Short mmCIF file of C-alpha atoms in Angstrom, two decimals:
data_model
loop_
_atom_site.label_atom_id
_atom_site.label_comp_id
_atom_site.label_asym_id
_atom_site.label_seq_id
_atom_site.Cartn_x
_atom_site.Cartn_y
_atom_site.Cartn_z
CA UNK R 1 64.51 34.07 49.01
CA UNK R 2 64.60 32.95 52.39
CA UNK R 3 63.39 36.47 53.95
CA UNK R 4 60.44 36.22 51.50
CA UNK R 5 59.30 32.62 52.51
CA UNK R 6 59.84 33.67 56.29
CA UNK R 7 57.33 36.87 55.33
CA UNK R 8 54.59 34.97 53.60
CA UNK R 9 54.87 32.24 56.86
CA UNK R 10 54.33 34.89 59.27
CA UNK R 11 52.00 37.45 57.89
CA UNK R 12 48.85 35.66 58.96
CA UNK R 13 50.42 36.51 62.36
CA UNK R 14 51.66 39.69 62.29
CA UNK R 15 48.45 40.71 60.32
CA UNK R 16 45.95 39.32 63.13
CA UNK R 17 48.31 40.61 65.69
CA UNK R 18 47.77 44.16 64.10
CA UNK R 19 44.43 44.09 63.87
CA UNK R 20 43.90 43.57 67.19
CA UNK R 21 46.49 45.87 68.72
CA UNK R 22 44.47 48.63 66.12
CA UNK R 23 41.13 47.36 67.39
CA UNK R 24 42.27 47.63 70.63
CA UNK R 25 43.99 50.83 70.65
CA UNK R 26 41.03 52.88 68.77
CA UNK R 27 38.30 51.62 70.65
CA UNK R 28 40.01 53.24 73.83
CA UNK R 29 40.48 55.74 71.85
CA UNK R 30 37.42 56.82 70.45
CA UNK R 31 35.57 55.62 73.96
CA UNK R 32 37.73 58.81 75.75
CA UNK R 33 36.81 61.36 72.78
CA UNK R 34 32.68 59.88 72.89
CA UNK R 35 32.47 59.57 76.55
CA UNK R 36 33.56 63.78 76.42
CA UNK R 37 30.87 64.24 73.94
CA UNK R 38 28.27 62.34 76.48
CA UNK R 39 29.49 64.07 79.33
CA UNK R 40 28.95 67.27 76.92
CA UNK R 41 25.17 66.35 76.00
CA UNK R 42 24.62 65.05 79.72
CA UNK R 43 26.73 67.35 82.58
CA UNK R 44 28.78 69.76 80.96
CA UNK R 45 25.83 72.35 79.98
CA UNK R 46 25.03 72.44 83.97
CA UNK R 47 28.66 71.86 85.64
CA UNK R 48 30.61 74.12 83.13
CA UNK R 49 28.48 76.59 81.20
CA UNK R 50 25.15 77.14 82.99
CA UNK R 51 22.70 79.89 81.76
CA UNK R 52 19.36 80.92 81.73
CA UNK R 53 18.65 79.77 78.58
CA UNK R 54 19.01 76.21 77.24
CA UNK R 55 19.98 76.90 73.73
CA UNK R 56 22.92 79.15 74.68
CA UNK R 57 23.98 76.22 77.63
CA UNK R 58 24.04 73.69 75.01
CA UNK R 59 25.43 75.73 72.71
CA UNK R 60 28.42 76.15 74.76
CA UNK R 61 28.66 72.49 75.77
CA UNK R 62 28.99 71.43 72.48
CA UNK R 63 31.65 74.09 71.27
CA UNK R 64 33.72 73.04 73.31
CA UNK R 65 33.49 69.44 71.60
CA UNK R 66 33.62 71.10 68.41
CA UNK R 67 37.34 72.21 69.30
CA UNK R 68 38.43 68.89 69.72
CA UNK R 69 37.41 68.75 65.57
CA UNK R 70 39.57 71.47 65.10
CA UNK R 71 42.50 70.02 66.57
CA UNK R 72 42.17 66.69 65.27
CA UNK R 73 43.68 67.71 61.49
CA UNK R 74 46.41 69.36 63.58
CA UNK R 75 47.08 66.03 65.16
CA UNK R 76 46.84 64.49 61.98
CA UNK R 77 49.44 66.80 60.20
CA UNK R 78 51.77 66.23 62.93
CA UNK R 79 51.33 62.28 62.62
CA UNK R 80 51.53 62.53 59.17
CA UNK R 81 54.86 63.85 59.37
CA UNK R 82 56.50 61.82 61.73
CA UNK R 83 54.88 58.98 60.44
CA UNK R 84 55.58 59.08 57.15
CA UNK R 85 59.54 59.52 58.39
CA UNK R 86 60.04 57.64 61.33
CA UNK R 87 57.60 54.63 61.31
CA UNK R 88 53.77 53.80 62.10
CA UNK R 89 54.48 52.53 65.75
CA UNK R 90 55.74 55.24 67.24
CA UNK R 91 52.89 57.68 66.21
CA UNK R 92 50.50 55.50 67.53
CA UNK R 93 51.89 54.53 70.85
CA UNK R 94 52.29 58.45 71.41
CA UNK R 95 49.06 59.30 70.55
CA UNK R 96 47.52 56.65 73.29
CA UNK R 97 49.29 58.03 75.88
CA UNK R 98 48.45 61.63 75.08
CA UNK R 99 44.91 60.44 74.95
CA UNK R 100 45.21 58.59 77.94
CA UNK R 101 46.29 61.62 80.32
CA UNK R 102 44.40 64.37 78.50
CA UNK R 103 41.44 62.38 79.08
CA UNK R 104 41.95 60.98 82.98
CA UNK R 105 42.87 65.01 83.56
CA UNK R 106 39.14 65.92 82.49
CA UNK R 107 38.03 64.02 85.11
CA UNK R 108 39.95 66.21 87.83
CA UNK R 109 38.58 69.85 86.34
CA UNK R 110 36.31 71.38 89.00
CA UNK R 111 33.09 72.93 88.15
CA UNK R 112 33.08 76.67 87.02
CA UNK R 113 31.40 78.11 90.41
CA UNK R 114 35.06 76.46 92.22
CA UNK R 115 37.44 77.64 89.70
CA UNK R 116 36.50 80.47 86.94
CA UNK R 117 39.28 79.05 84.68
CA UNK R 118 37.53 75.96 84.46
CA UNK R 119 35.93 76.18 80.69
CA UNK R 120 39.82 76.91 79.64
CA UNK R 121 41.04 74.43 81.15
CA UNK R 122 38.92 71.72 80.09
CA UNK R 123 39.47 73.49 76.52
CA UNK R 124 43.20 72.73 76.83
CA UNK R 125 42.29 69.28 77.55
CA UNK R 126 39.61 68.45 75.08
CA UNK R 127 42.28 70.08 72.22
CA UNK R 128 44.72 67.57 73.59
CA UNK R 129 41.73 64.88 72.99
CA UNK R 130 41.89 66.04 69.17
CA UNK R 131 45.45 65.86 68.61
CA UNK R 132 45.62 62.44 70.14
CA UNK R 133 42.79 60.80 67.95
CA UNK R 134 43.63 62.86 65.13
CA UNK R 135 47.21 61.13 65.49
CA UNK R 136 45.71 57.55 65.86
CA UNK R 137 43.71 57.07 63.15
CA UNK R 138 46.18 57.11 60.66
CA UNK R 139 48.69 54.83 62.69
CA UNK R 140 45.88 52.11 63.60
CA UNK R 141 44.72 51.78 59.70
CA UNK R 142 48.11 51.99 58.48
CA UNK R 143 49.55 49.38 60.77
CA UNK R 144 46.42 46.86 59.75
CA UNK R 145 46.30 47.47 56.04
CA UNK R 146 50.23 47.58 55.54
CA UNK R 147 50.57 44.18 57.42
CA UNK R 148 47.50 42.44 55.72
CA UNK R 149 47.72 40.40 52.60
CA UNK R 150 46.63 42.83 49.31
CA UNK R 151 43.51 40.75 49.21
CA UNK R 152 42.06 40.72 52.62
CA UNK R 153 43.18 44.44 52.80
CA UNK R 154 39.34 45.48 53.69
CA UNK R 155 38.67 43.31 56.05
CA UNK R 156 42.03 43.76 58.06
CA UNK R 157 41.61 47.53 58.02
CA UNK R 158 37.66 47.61 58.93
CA UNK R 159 39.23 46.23 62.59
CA UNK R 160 41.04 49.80 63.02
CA UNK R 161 37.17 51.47 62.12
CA UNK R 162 35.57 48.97 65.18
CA UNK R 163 37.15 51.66 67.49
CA UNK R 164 33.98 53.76 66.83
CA UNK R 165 31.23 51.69 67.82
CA UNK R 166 33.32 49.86 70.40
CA UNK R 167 33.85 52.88 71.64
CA UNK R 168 30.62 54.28 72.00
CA UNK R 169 29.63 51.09 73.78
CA UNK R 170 31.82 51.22 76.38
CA UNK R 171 31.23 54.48 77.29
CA UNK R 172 27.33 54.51 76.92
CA UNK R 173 28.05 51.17 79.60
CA UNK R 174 29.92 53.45 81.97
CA UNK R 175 27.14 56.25 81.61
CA UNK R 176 24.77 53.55 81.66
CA UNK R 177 26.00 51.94 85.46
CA UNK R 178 26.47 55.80 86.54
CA UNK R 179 22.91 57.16 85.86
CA UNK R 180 20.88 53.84 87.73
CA UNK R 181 23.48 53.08 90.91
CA UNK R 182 24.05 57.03 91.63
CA UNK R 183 21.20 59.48 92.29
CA UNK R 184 21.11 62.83 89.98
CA UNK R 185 22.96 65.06 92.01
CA UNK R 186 25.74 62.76 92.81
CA UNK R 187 25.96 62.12 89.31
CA UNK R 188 26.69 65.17 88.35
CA UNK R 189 28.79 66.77 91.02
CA UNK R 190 31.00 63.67 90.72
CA UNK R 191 29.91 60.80 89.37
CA UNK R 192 30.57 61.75 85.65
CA UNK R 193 34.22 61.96 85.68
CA UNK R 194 34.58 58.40 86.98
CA UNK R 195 34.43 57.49 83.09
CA UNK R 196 37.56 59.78 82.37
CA UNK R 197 39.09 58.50 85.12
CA UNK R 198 39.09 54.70 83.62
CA UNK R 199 40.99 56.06 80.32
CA UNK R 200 44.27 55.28 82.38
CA UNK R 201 43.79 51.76 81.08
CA UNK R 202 45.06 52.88 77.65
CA UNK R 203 49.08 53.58 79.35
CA UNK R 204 49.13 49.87 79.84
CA UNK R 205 48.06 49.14 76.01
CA UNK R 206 50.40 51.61 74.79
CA UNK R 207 53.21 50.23 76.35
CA UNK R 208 52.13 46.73 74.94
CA UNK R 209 51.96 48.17 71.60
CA UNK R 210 55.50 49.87 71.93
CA UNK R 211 56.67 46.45 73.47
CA UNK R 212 55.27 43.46 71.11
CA UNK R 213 53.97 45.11 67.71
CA UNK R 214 56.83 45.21 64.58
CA UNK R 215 57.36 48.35 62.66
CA UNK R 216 54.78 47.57 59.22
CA UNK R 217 56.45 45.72 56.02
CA UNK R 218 55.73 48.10 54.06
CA UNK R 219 57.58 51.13 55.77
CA UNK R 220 60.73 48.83 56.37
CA UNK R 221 60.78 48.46 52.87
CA UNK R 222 60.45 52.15 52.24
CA UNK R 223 63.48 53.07 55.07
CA UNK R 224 65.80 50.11 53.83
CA UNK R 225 65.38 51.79 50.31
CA UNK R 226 66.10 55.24 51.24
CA UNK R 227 69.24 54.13 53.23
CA UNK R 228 70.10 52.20 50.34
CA UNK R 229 70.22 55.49 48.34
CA UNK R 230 70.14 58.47 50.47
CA UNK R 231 68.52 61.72 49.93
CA UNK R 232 66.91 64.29 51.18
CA UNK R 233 63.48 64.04 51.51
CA UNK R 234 60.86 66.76 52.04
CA UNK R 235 57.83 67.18 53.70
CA UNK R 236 55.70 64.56 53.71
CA UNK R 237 52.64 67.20 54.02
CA UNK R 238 54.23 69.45 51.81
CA UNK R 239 54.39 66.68 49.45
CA UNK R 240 50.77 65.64 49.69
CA UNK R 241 49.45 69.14 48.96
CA UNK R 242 52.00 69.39 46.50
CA UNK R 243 50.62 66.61 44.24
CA UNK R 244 48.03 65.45 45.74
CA UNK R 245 45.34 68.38 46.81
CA UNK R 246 42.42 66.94 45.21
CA UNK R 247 42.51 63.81 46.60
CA UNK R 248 42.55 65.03 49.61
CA UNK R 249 39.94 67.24 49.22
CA UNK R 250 37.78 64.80 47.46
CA UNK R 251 38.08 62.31 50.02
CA UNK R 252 37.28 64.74 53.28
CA UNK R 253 34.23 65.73 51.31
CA UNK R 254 33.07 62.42 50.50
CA UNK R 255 33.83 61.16 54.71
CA UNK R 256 31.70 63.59 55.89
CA UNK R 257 28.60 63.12 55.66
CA UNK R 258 29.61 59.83 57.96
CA UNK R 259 31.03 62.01 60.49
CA UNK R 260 28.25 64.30 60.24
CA UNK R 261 25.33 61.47 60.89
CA UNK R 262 27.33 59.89 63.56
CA UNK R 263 27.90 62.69 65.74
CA UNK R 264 23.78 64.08 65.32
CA UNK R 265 22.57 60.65 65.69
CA UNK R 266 25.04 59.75 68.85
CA UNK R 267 25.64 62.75 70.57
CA UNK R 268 22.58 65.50 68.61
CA UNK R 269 20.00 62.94 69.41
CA UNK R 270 20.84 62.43 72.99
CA UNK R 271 20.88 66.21 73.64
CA UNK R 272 17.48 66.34 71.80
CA UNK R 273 15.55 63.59 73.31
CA UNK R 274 16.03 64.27 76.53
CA UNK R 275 15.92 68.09 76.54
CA UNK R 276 12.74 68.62 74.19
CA UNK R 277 11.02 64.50 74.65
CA UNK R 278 11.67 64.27 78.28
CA UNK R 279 12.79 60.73 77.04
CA UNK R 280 15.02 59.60 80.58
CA UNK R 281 18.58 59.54 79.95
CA UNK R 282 18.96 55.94 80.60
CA UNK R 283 16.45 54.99 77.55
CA UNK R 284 18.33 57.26 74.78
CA UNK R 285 21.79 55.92 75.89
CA UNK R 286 20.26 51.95 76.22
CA UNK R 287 19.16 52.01 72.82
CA UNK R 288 22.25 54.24 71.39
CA UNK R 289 24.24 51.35 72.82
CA UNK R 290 21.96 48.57 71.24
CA UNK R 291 22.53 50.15 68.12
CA UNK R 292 26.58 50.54 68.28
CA UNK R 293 26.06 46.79 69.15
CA UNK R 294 24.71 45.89 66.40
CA UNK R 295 27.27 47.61 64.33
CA UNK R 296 29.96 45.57 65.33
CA UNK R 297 29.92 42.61 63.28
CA UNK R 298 28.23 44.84 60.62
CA UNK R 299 31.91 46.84 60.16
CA UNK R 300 34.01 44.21 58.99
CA UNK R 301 31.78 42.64 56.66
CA UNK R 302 31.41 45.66 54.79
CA UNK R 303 35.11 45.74 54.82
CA UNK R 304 34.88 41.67 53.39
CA UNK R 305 32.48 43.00 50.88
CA UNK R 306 34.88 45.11 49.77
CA UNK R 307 37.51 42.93 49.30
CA UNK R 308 34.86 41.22 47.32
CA UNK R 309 33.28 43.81 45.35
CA UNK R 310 36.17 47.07 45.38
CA UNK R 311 36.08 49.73 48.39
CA UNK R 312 34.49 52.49 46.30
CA UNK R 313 30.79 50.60 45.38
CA UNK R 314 30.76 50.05 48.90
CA UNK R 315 31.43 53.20 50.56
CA UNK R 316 29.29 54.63 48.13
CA UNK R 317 26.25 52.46 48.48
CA UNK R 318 26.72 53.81 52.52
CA UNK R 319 26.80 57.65 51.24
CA UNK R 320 23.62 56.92 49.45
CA UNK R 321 21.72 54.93 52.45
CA UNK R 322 22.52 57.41 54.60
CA UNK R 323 21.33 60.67 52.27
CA UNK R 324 18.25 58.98 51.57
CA UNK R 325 17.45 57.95 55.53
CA UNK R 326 18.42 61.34 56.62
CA UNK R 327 15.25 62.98 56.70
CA UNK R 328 13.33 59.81 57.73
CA UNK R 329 15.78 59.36 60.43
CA UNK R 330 15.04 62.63 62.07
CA UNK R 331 11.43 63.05 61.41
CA UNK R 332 11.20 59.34 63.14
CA UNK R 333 13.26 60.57 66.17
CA UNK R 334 11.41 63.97 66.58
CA UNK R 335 7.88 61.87 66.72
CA UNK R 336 9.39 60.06 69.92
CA UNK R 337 8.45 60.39 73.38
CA UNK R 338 8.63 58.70 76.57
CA UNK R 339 5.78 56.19 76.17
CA UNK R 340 6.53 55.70 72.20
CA UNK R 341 10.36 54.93 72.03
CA UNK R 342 10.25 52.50 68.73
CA UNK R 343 10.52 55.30 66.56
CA UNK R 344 13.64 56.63 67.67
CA UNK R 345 14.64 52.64 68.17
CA UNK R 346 13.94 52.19 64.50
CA UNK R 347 15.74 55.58 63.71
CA UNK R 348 19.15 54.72 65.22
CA UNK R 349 19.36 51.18 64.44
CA UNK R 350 18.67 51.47 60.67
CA UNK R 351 21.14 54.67 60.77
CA UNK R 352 24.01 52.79 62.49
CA UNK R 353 23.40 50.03 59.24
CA UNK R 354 23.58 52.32 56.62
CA UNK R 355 26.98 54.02 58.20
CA UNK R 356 28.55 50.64 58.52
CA UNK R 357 29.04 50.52 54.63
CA UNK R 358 31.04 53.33 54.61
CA UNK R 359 32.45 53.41 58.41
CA UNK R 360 33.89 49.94 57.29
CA UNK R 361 35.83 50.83 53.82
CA UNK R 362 36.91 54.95 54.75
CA UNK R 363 40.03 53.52 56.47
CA UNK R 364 41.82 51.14 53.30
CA UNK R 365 39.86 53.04 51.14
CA UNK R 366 41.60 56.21 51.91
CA UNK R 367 44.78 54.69 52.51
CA UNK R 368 45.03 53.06 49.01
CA UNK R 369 44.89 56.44 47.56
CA UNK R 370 48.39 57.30 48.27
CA UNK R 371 51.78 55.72 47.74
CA UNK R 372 53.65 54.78 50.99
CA UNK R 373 56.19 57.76 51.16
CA UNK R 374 52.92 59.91 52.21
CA UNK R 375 50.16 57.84 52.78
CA UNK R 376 50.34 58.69 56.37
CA UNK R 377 50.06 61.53 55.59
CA UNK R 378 47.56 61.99 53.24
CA UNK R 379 45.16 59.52 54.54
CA UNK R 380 45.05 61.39 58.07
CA UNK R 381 44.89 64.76 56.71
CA UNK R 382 41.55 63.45 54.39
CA UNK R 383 39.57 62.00 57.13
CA UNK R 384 40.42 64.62 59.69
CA UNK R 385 39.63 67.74 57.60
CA UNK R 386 36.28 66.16 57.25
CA UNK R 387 36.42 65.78 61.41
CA UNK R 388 36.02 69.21 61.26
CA UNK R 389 32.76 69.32 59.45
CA UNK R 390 31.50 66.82 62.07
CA UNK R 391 32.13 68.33 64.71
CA UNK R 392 30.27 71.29 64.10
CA UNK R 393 27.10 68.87 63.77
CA UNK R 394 25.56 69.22 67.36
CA UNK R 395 26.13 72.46 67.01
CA UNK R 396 24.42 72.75 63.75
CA UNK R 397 21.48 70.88 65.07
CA UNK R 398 20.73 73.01 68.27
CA UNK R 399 20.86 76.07 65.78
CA UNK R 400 18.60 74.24 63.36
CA UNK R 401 16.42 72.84 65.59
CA UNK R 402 16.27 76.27 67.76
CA UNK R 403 14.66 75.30 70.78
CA UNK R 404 11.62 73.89 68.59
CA UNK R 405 11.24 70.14 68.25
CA UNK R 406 9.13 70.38 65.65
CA UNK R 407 12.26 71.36 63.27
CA UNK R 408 13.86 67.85 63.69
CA UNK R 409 13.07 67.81 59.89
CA UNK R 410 15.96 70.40 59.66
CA UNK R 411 18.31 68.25 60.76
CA UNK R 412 17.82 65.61 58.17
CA UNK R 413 17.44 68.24 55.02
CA UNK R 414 21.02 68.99 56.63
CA UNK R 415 21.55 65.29 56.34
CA UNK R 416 20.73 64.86 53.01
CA UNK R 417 22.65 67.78 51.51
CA UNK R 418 26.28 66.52 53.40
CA UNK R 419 25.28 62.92 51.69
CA UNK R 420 24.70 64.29 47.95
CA UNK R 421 27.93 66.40 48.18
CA UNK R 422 29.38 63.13 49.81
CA UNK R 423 28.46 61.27 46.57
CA UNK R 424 30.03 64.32 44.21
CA UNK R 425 32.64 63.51 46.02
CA UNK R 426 33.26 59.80 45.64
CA UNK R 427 32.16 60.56 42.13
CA UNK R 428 35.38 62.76 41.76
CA UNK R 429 37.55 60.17 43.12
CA UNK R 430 36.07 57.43 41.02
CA UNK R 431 36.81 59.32 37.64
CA UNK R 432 40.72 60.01 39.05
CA UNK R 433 41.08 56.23 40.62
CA UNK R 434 39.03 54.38 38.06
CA UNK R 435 38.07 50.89 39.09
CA UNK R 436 36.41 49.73 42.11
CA UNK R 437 38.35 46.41 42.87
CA UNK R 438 41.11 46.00 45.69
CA UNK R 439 43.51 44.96 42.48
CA UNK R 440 42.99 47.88 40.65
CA UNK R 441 43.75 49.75 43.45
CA UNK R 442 46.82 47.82 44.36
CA UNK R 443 47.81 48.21 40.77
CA UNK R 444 47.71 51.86 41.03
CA UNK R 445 49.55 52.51 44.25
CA UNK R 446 52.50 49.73 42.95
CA UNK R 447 52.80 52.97 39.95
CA UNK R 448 52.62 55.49 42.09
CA UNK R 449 55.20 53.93 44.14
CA UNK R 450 57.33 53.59 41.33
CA UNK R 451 56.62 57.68 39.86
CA UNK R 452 58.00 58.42 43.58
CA UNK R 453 60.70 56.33 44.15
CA UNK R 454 62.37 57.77 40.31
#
């Protein structure tokens, strides 16, 4: 009796103090995997993989983010695992610091005309980038949803999701200060890699994280249990696939059409605008930023609404905004140009509020779809197959767009289709999990806990 008192007096604590420390940690995190697709859309197609022709340049540049997608489900099945076994923490204080070094080493690769091996190397790095965010996502959202209160379990975990505009901030800041105190060719002989070089921050956060932040309730409950009654327990990946395929499925199919209009919108458009508008660099990233601003405060409301109204009406109402304002988005964008910005203003900044509904409930959405034995592990491996999609996005959009501006429409047809299957999707999971309140919910991962532990 007296342990439970002393746990309802300190959650409010520990449940702030996790939010923050998830906040915290993702934001770096995310700013070290955006600030590589910047540097990508900006430098890399000139320092790294220079041709004759623009298409194949970019095309290159942004492969080599795409194989940071690819490794990011790796990174997720390996924090899965050990996550699911030996604790939230852990996972996510490793994951920082392989972010953290992987990143600041990016900074130190020499251009291609120094050292041939250079495209490998930064390869290496940027699939080092993938497993370290693919790790980190599950352990942020895990360690804010496990330690908040079942009813506030939407807003708590929307604070792990502010990583991705944070993020995006910060580094469109750093690109920001670079491209109007340092004249072009400084910038890019050496002036981009001073923004991987400030991802050594993160060792300092990691080792507060490993220092101050407890082990979730939930998972102590789970390892007292099994000590209680030993046995052997298999793979927590094998598990999820084992039982649980369709979830999984359904729920990387319904994330990405998020992942997909983030990365065209924050990375595509950049690339677009100021290869094919002549729109200067500093405008596109000033108003990329203003947007990611403003979606800020807009993430944990929606994850308050959902706490209000259930996490599936609300991720859903964000699949549907952003299917519909696919199309308009891009045709708004392509009809920019240097002296008339406002449309591609008007473009980002009602695309960042339509991805907030969704970008805000993903995390404790996807994480009250499994029971606690693998919900690290199913939770990472949902959102991180769907990375994969993403990533390919830029890359999608220089092959759709083909050198032609005029085929901006493309992109948002492209849009549009990753949004519908996005609602088939959450349509899928809706008829499995009925009910879209956080009670129902609860209510369904207390049985599943139960079906488990017998």
């Amino acid at each position: 009796m007296t342990n439970n008192t002393e746990s309802a007096v300190e959650r409010p604590g520990r449940s702030r103090r996790a939010s923050f420390a998830a906040a915290i940690s993702t934001s770096l995190e995310w700013y070290d995997f955006f600030i590589y697709a910047t540097a990508a859309a900006l430098v890399f197609n000139s320092t790294f993989f220079a041709t004759d022709s623009e298409v194949v340049a970019a095309m290159s540049s942004f492969a080599t983010v795409a194989v940071g997608f690819i490794a990011r489900p790796i990174g997720g099945l390996l924090a899965g695992h050990f996550g699911d076994r030996y604790g939230r923490k852990p996972v996510l204080v490793a994951a920082v610091v392989l972010m953290a070094v992987a990143t600041s080493l990016v900074g130190f690769v020499p251009n291609t005309n120094v050292v041939w091996l250079a495209p490998a190397i930064l390869v290496t790095l940027r699939i080092c980038q993938g497993l370290a965010v693919g790790a980190q996502w599950g352990g942020a959202v895990l360690l804010a949803t496990e330690n908040a209160p079942a009813d506030r379990r939407g807003l708590f975990g929307s604070f792990a999701q502010l990583g991705v505009p944070i993020g995006v901030v910060l580094g469109n800041i750093v690109f920001l200060v670079l491209t109007a105190t340092l004249a072009a060719d400084s910038f890019l002989s050496w002036g981009w890699r001073i923004p991987f070089w400030i991802s050594l921050v993160m060792l300092p956060v990691a080792f507060l994280i490993h220092r101050y932040l407890e082990e979730t309730p939930e998972f102590k409950a789970l390892a007292e249990k099994l000590a209680e009654s030993p046995v052997v327990r298999k793979s927590p990946i094998l598990e999820v696939l084992k039982k649980n395929p369709g979830t999984v499925l359904a729920a990387a199919g319904a994330n990405a059409i998020g992942v997909i209009f983030f990365y065209t919108m924050i990375t595509g458009s950049v690339q677009f605008a100021t290869t094919y508008l002549e729109i200067p660099r500093s405008t596109v990233l000033t108003y990329i930023l203003i947007a990611c601003a403003i979606q800020i405060p807009l993430v944990p409301l929606a994850g308050y609404l959902s706490d209000l109204y259930g996490r599936k009406l609300v991720f859903g109402l964000g699949t549907a905004a952003m299917m519909l304002w696919g199309i308009p988005m891009w045709l708004m964008i392509g009809g920019s140009s240097p002296d008339t910005i406002w449309p591609f203003a008007v473009a980002v900044i009602v695309g960042v509020v339509a991805m907030s509904l969704q970008t805000g409930t993903q995390g404790t959405l996807f994480a009250e779809l499994f029971p606690p034995e693998i919900r690290f592990s199913g939770a990472s491996l949902g959102y991180q197959i769907s990375a994969i999609i993403g990533g390919f996005a830029p890359m999608i959009m220089v092959m759709l767009i083909n050198g032609n501006p005029d085929n901006a429409w493309k992109v948002g047809s492209f849009l549009a289709a990753a949004g519908a299957i996005g609602l088939i999707c959450l349509y899928v999971i809706i008829r499995r999990y009925s009910g879209t309140s956080p009670t129902v919910a609860s209510a369904r991962v207390e049985t599943a806990n139960a079906q488990y532990a017998s």
